[in-house]
mmCIF file of C-alpha atoms and ligand atoms in Angstrom:
data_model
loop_
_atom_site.group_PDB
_atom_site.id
_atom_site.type_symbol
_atom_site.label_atom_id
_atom_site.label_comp_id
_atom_site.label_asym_id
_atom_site.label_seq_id
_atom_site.Cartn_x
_atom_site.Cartn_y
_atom_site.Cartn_z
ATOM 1 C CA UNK A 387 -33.414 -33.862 13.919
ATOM 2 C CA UNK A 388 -35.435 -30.936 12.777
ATOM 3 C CA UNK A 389 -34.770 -29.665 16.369
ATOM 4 C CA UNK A 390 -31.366 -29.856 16.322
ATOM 5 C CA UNK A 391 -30.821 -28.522 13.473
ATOM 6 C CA UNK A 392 -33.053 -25.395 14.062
ATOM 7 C CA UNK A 393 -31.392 -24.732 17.371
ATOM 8 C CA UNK A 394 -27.641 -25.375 15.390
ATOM 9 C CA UNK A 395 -28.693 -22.327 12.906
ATOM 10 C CA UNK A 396 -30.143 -20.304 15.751
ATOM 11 C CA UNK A 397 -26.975 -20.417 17.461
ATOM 12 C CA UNK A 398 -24.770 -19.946 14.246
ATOM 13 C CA UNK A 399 -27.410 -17.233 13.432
ATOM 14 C CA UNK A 400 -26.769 -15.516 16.822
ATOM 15 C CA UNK A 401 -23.083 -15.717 16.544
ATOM 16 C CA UNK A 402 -23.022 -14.184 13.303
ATOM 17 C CA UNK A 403 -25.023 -10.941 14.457
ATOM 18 C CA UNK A 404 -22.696 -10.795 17.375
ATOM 19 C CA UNK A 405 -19.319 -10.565 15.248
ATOM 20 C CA UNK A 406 -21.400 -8.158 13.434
ATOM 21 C CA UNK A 407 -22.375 -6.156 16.234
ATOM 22 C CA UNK A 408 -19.344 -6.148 17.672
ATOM 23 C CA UNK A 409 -17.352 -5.130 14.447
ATOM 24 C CA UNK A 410 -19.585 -2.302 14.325
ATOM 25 C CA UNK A 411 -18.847 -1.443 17.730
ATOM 26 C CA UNK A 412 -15.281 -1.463 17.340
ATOM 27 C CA UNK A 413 -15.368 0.095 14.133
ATOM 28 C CA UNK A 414 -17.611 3.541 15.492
ATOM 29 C CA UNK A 415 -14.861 3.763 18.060
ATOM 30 C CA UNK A 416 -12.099 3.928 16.045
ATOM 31 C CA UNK A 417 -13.708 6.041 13.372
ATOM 32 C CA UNK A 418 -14.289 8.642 15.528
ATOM 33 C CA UNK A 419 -11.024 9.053 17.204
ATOM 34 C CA UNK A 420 -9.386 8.492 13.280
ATOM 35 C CA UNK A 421 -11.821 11.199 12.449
ATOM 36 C CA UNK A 422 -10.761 13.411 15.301
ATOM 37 C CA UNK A 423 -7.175 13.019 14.707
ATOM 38 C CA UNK A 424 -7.166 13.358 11.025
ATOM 39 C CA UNK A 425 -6.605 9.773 10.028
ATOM 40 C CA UNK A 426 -8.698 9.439 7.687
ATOM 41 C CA UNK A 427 -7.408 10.393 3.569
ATOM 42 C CA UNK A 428 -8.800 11.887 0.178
ATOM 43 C CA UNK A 429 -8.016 9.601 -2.756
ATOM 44 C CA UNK A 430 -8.907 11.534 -6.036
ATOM 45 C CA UNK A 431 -10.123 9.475 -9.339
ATOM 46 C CA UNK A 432 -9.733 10.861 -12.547
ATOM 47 C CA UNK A 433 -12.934 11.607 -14.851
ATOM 48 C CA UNK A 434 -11.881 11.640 -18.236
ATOM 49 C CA UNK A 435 -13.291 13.129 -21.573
ATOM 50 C CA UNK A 436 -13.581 9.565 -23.982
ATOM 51 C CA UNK A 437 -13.012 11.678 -27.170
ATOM 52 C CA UNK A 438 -9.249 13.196 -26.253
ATOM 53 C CA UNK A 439 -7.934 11.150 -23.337
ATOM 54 C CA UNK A 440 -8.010 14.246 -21.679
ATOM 55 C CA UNK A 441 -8.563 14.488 -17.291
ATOM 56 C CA UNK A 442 -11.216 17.332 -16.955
ATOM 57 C CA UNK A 443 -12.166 16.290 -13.424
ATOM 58 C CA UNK A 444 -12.027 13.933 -10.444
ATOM 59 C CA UNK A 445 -14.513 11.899 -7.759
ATOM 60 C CA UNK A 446 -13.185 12.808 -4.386
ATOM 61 C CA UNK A 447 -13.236 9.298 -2.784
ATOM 62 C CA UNK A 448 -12.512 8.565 1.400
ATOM 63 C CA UNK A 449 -9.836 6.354 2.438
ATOM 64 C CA UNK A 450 -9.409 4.937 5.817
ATOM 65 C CA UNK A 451 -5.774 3.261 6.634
ATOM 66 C CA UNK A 452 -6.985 0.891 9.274
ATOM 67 C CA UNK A 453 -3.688 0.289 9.988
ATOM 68 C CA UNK A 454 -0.117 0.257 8.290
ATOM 69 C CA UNK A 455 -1.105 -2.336 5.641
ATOM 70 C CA UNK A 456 -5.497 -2.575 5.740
ATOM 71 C CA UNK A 457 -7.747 0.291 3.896
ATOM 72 C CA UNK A 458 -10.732 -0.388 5.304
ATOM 73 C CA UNK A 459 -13.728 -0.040 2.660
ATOM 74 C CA UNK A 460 -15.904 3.490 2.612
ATOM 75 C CA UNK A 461 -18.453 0.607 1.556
ATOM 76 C CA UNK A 462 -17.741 -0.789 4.789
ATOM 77 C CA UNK A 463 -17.360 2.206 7.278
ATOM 78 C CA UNK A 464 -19.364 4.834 5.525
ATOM 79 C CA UNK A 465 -22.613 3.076 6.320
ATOM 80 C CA UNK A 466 -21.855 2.870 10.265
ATOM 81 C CA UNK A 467 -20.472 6.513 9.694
ATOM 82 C CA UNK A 468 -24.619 7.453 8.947
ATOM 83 C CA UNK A 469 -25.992 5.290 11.374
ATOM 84 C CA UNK A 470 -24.012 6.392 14.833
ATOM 85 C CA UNK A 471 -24.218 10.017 13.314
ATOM 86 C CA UNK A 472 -20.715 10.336 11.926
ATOM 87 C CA UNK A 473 -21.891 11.126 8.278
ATOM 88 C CA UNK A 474 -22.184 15.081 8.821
ATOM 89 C CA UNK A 475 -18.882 15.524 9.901
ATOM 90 C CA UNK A 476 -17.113 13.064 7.889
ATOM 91 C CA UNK A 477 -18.387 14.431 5.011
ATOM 92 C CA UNK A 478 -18.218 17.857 5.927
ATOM 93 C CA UNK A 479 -14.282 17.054 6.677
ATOM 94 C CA UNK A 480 -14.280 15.427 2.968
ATOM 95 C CA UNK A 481 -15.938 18.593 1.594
ATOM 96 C CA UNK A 482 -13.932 20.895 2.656
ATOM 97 C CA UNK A 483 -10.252 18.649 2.026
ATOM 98 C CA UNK A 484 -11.632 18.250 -1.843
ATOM 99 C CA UNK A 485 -11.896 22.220 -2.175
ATOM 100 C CA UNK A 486 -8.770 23.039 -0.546
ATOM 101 C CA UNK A 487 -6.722 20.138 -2.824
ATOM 102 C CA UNK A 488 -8.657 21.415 -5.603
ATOM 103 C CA UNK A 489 -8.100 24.862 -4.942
ATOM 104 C CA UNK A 490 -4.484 23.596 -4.866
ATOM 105 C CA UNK A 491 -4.229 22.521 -7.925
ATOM 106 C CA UNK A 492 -6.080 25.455 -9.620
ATOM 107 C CA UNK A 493 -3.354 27.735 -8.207
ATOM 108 C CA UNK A 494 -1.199 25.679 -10.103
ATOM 109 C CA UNK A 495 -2.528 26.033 -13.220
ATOM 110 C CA UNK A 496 -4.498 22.819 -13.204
ATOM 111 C CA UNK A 497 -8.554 23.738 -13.948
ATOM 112 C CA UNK A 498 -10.252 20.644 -12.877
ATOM 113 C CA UNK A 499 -13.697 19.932 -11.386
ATOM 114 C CA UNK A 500 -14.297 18.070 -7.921
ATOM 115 C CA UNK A 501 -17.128 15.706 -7.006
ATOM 116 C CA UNK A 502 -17.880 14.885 -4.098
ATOM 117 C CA UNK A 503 -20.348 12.056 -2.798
ATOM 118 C CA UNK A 504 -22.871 13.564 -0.264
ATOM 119 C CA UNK A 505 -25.438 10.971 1.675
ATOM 120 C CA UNK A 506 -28.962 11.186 2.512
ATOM 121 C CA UNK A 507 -28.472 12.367 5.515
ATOM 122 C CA UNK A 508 -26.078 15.521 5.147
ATOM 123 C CA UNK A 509 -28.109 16.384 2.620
ATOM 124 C CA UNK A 510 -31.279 16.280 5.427
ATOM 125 C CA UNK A 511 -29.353 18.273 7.949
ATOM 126 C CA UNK A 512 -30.592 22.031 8.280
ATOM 127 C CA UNK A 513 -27.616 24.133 7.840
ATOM 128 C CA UNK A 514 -26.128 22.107 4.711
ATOM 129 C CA UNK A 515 -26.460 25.266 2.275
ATOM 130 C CA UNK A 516 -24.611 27.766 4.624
ATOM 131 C CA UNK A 517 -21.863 24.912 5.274
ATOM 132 C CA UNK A 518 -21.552 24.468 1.392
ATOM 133 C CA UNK A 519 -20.879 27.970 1.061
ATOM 134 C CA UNK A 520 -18.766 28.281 4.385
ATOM 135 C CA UNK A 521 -16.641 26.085 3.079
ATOM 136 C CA UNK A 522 -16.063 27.511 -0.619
ATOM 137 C CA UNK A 523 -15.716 31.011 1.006
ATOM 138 C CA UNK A 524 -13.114 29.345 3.060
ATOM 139 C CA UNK A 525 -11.365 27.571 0.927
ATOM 140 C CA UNK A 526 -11.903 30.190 -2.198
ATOM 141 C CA UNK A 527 -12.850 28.084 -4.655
ATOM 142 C CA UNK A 528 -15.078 28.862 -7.100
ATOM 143 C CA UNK A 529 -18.741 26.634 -7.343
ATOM 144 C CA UNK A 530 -18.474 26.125 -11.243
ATOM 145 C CA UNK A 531 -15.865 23.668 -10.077
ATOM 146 C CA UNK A 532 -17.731 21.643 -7.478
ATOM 147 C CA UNK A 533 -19.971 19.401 -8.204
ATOM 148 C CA UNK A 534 -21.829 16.679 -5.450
ATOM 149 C CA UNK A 535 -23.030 13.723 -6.136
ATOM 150 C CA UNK A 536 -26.421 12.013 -4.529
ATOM 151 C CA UNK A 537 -27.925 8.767 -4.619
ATOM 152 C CA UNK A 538 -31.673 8.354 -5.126
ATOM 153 C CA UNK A 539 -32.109 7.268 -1.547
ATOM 154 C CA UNK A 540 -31.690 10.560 -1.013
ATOM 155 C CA UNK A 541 -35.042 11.561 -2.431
ATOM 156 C CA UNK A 542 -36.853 8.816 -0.892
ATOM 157 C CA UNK A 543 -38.198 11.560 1.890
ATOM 158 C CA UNK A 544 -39.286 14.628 1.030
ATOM 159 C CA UNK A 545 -39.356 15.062 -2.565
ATOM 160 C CA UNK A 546 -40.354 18.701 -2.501
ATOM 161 C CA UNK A 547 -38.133 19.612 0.019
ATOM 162 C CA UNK A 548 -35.250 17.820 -1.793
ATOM 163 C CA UNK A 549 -35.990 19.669 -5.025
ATOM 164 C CA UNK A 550 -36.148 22.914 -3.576
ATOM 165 C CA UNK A 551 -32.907 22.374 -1.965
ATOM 166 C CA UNK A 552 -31.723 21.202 -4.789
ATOM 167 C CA UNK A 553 -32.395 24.530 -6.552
ATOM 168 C CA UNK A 554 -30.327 26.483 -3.734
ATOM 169 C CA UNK A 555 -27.366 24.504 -4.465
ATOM 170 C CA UNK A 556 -27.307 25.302 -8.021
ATOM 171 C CA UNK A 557 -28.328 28.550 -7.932
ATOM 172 C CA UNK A 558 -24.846 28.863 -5.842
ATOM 173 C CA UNK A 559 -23.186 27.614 -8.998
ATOM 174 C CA UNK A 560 -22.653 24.256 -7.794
ATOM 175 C CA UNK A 561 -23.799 21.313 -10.393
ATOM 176 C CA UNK A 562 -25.355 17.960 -9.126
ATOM 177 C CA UNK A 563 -25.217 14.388 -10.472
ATOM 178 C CA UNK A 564 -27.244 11.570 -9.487
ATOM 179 C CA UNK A 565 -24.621 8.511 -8.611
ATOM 180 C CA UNK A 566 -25.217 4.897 -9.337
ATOM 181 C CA UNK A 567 -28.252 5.827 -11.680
ATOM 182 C CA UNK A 568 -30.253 2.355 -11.922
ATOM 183 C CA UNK A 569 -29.486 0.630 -8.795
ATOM 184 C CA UNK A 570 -31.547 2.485 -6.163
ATOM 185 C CA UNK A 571 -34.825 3.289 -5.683
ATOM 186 C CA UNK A 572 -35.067 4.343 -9.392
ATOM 187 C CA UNK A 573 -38.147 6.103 -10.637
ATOM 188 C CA UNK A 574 -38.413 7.926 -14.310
ATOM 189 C CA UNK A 575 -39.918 10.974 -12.058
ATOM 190 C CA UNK A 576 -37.185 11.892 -10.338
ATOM 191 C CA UNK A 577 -35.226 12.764 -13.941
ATOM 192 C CA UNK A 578 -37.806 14.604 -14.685
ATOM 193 C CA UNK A 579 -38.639 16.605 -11.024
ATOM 194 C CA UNK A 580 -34.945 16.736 -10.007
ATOM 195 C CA UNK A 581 -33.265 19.900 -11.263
ATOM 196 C CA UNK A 582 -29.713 17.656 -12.361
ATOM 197 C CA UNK A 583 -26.759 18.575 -14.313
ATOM 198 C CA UNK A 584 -25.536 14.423 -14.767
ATOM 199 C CA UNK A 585 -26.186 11.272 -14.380
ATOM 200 C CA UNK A 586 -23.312 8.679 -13.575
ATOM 201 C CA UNK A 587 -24.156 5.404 -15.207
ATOM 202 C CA UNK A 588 -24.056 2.191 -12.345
ATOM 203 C CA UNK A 589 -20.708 0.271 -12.527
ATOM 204 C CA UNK A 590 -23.248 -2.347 -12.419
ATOM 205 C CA UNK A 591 -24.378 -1.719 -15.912
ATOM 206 C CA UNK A 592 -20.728 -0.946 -17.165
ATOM 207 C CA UNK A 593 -18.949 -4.300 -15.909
ATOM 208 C CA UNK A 594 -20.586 -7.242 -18.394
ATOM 209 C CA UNK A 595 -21.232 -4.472 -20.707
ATOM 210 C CA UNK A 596 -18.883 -6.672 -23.464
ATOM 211 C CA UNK A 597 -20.874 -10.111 -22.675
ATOM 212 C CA UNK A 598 -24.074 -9.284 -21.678
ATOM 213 C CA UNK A 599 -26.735 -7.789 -24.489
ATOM 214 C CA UNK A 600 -29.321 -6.862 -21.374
ATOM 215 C CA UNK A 601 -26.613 -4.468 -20.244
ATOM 216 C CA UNK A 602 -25.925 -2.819 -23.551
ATOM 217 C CA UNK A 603 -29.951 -2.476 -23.764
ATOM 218 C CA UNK A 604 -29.831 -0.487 -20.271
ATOM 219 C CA UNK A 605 -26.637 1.600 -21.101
ATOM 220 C CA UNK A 606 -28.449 2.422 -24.465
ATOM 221 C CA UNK A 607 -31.276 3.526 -22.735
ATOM 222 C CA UNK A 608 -30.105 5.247 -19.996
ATOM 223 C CA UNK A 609 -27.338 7.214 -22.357
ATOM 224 C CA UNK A 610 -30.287 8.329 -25.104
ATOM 225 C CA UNK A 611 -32.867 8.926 -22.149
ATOM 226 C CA UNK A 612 -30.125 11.690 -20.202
ATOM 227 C CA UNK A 613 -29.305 12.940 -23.647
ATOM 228 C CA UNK A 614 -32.851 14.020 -24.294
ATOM 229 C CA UNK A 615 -33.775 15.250 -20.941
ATOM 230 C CA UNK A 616 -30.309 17.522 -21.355
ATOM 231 C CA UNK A 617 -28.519 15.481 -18.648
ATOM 232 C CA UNK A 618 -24.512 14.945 -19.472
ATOM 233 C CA UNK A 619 -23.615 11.252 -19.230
ATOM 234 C CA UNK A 620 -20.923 9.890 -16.701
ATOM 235 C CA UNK A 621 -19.588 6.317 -16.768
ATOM 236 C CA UNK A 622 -18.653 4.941 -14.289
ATOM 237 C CA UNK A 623 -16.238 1.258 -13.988
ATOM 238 C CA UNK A 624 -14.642 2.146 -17.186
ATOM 239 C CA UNK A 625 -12.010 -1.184 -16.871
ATOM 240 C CA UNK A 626 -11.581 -1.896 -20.712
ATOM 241 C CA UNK A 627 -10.738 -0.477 -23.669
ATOM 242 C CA UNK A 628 -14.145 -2.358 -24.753
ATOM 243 C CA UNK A 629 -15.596 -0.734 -22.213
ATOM 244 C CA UNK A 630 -14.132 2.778 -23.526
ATOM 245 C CA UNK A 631 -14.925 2.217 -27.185
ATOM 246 C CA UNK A 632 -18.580 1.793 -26.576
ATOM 247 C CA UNK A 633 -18.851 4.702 -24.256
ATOM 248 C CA UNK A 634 -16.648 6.687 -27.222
ATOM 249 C CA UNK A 635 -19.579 5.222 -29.525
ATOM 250 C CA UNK A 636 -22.439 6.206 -28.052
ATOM 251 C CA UNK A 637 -20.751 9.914 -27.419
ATOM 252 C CA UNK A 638 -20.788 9.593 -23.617
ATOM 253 C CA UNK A 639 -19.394 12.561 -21.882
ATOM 254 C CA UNK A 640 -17.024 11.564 -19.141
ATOM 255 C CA UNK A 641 -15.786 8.232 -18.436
ATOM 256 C CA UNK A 642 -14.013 7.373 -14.711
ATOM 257 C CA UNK A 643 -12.473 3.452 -13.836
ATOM 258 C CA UNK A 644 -9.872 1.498 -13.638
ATOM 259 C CA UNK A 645 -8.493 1.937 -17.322
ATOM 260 C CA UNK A 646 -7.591 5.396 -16.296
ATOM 261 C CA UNK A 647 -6.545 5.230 -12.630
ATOM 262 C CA UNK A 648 -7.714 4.031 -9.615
ATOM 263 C CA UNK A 649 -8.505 6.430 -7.079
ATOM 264 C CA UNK A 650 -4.944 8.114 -6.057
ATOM 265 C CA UNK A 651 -3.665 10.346 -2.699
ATOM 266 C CA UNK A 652 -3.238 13.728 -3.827
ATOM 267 C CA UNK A 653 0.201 13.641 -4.578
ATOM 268 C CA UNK A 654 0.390 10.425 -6.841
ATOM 269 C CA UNK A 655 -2.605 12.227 -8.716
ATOM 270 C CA UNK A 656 -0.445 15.268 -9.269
ATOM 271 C CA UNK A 657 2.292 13.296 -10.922
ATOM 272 C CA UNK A 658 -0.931 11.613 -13.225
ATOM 273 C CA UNK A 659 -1.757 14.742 -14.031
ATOM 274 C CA UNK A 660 1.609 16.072 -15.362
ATOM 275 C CA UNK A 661 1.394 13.127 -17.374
ATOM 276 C CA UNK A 662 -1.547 13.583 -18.474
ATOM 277 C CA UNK A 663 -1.068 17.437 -19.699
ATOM 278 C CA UNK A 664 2.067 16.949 -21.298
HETATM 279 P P1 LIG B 1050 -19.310 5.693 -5.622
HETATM 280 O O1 LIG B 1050 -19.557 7.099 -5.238
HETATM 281 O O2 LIG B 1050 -20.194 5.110 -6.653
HETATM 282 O O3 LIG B 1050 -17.777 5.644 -6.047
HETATM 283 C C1 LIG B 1050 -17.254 4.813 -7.061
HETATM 284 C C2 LIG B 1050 -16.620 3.581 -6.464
HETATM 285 O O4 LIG B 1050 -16.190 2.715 -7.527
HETATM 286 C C3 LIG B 1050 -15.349 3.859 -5.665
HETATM 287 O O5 LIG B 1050 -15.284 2.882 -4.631
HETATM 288 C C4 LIG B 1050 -14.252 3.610 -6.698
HETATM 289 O O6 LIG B 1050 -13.007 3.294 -6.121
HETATM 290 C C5 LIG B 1050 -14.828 2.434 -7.421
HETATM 291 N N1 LIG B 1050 -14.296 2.307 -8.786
HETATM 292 C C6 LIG B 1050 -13.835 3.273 -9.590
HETATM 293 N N2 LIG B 1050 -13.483 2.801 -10.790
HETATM 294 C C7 LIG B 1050 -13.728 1.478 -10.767
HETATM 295 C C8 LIG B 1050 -13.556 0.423 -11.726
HETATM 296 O O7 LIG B 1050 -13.112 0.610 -12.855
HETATM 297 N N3 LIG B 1050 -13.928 -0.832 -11.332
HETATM 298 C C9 LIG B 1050 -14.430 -1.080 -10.075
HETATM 299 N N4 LIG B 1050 -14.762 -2.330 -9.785
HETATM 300 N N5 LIG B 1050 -14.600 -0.109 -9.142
HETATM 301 C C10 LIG B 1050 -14.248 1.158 -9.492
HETATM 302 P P2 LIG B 1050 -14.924 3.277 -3.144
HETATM 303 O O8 LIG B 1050 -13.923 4.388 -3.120
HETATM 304 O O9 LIG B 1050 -14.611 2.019 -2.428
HETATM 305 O O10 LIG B 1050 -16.269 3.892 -2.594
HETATM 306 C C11 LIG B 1050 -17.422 3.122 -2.464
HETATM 307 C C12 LIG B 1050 -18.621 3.978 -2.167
HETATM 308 O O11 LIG B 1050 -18.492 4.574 -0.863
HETATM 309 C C13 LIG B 1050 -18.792 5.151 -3.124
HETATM 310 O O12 LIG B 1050 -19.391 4.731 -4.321
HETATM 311 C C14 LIG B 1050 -19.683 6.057 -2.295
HETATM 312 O O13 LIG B 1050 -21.012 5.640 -2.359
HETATM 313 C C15 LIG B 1050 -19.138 5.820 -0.890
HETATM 314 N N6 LIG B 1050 -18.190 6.904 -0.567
HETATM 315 C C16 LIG B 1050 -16.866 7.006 -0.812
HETATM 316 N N7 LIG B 1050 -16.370 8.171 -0.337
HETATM 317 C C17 LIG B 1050 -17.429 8.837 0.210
HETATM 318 C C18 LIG B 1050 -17.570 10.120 0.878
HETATM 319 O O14 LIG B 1050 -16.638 10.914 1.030
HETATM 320 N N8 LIG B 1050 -18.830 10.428 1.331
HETATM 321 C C19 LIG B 1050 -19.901 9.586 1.155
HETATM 322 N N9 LIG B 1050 -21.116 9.957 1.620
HETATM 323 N N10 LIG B 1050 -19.797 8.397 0.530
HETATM 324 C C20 LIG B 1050 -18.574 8.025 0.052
HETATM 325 MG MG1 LIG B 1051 -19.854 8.750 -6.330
HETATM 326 MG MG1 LIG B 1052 -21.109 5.602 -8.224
HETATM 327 MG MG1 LIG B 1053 -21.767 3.557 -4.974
#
């Protein structure tokens, strides 16, 4: 019986990897022609100041329509993106959309600040601090309003490398938050060795923030620790008004979620911001 049923899981084991496999197969070949032909979208998010309501920035967020009616998940195709060496040109291609759409709205009388998500391994690549400013030159937008955002995978390798890079960027006048601060690889040291403007506060922390006292104890901490290391505070998930009260409370400094918007194509975020200004 023991048999069987080993040899029933093997085989329900090897099917599995195989639908896997091949769905990452499929999904490499397509995201390199959508890639190639432009298919792919930049959906902006606002980030909001708590205290006035008011949209001071956004998170510059990828979108792939799959088809007429399917998005398929960054969560999904960003991870095959860095592992069949799509990352550097996605995200170069993301990079350089967010500035121009940014630089758009700038023209227009609209002063807000991108963000844009940058993975371990664009941040490894050689030539990342002469693309950064190829594409600002390009593009003419000013530094003081981008801002990239890195995981703490990121410093996994390398830590003096990263840190010296680090200081390039900002020297440039480009500020740097650490995304999804709690979930990774989190050490104390890297707060304290990583020259960084803010720290975005895991959606993970955010969600059961209104039932769940071990949450408010990490929120707590993580909003007094950034506060006294000079960090600004960014919360991230924001789905309540509970939510938004306690990050109002404990004098957070940009708030981003649901409440305010989901993540928008450029043109529906226009019309958000009209609203929002008026
Ligand atoms: P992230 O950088 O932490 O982005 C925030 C994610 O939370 C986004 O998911 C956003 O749509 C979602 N979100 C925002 N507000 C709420 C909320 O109130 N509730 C909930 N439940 N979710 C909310 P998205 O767009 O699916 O992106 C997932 C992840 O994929 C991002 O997490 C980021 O790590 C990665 N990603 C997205 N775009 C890029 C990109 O251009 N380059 C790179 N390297 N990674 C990207
Ligand atoms: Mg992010
Ligand atoms: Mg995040
Ligand atoms: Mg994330």
């Amino acid at each position: 019986l023991a048999k069987a049923h080993g040899r029933g899981n093997y085989q329900f084991f090897t099917a599995e990897l195989n639908r896997k496999a091949m769905r990452h197969l499929m999904l490499d070949t397509r995201l390199r022609k959508a890639l190639e032909q432009e298919e792919l979208q930049v959906f902006y998010q606002p980030q909001v100041n708590p205290s006035n309501g008011r949209i001071v920035g956004m998170e510059a967020l990828v979108r792939w329509p799959y088809s007429p009616t399917e998005f398929i998940s960054p969560a999904e195709f960003i991870p095959v993106a860095e592992e069949m060496g799509l990352i550097v040109p996605l995200g170069e291609w993301v990079l350089r959309t967010a500035c121009i759409q940014t630089k758009i709205w700038q023209d227009a009388g609209l002063n807000l600040r991108v963000a844009v998500n940058l993975s371990a391994q664009q941040f490894r690549q050689q030539n990342l601090l002469e693309k950064i400013m190829m594409i600002l030159s390009e593009t003419g937008l000013s530094p003081d309003y981008l801002e990239l955002e890195l995981t703490e995978s990121t410093f996994l390798e390398g830590a003096e490398a990263a840190i010296s890079l680090m200081n390039k960027i900002k020297k440039l006048g480009i500020n740097l938050s650490l995304d999804d601060f709690g979930t990774g690889y989190s050490s104390l040291s890297y707060l304290k060795r990583f020259p960084l403007d803010n720290l975005k506060i895991a959606q993970e922390f955010v969600r059961d923030l209104t039932t769940d006292p071990c949450d408010v104890a990490i929120a707590e901490a993580i909003i007094s620790l950034a506060r006294r290391l000079g960090l600004k505070i960014i919360a991230e998930g924001v789905e309540t008004q509970e939510h938004l009260t306690f990050f109002q409370t404990h004098h957070c400094d940009l708030v981003q979620g649901y409440l305010f918007s989901r993540p928008l194509p450029a043109l529906e975020f226009t019309e958000l911001l009209k609203k929002n200004s008026s």
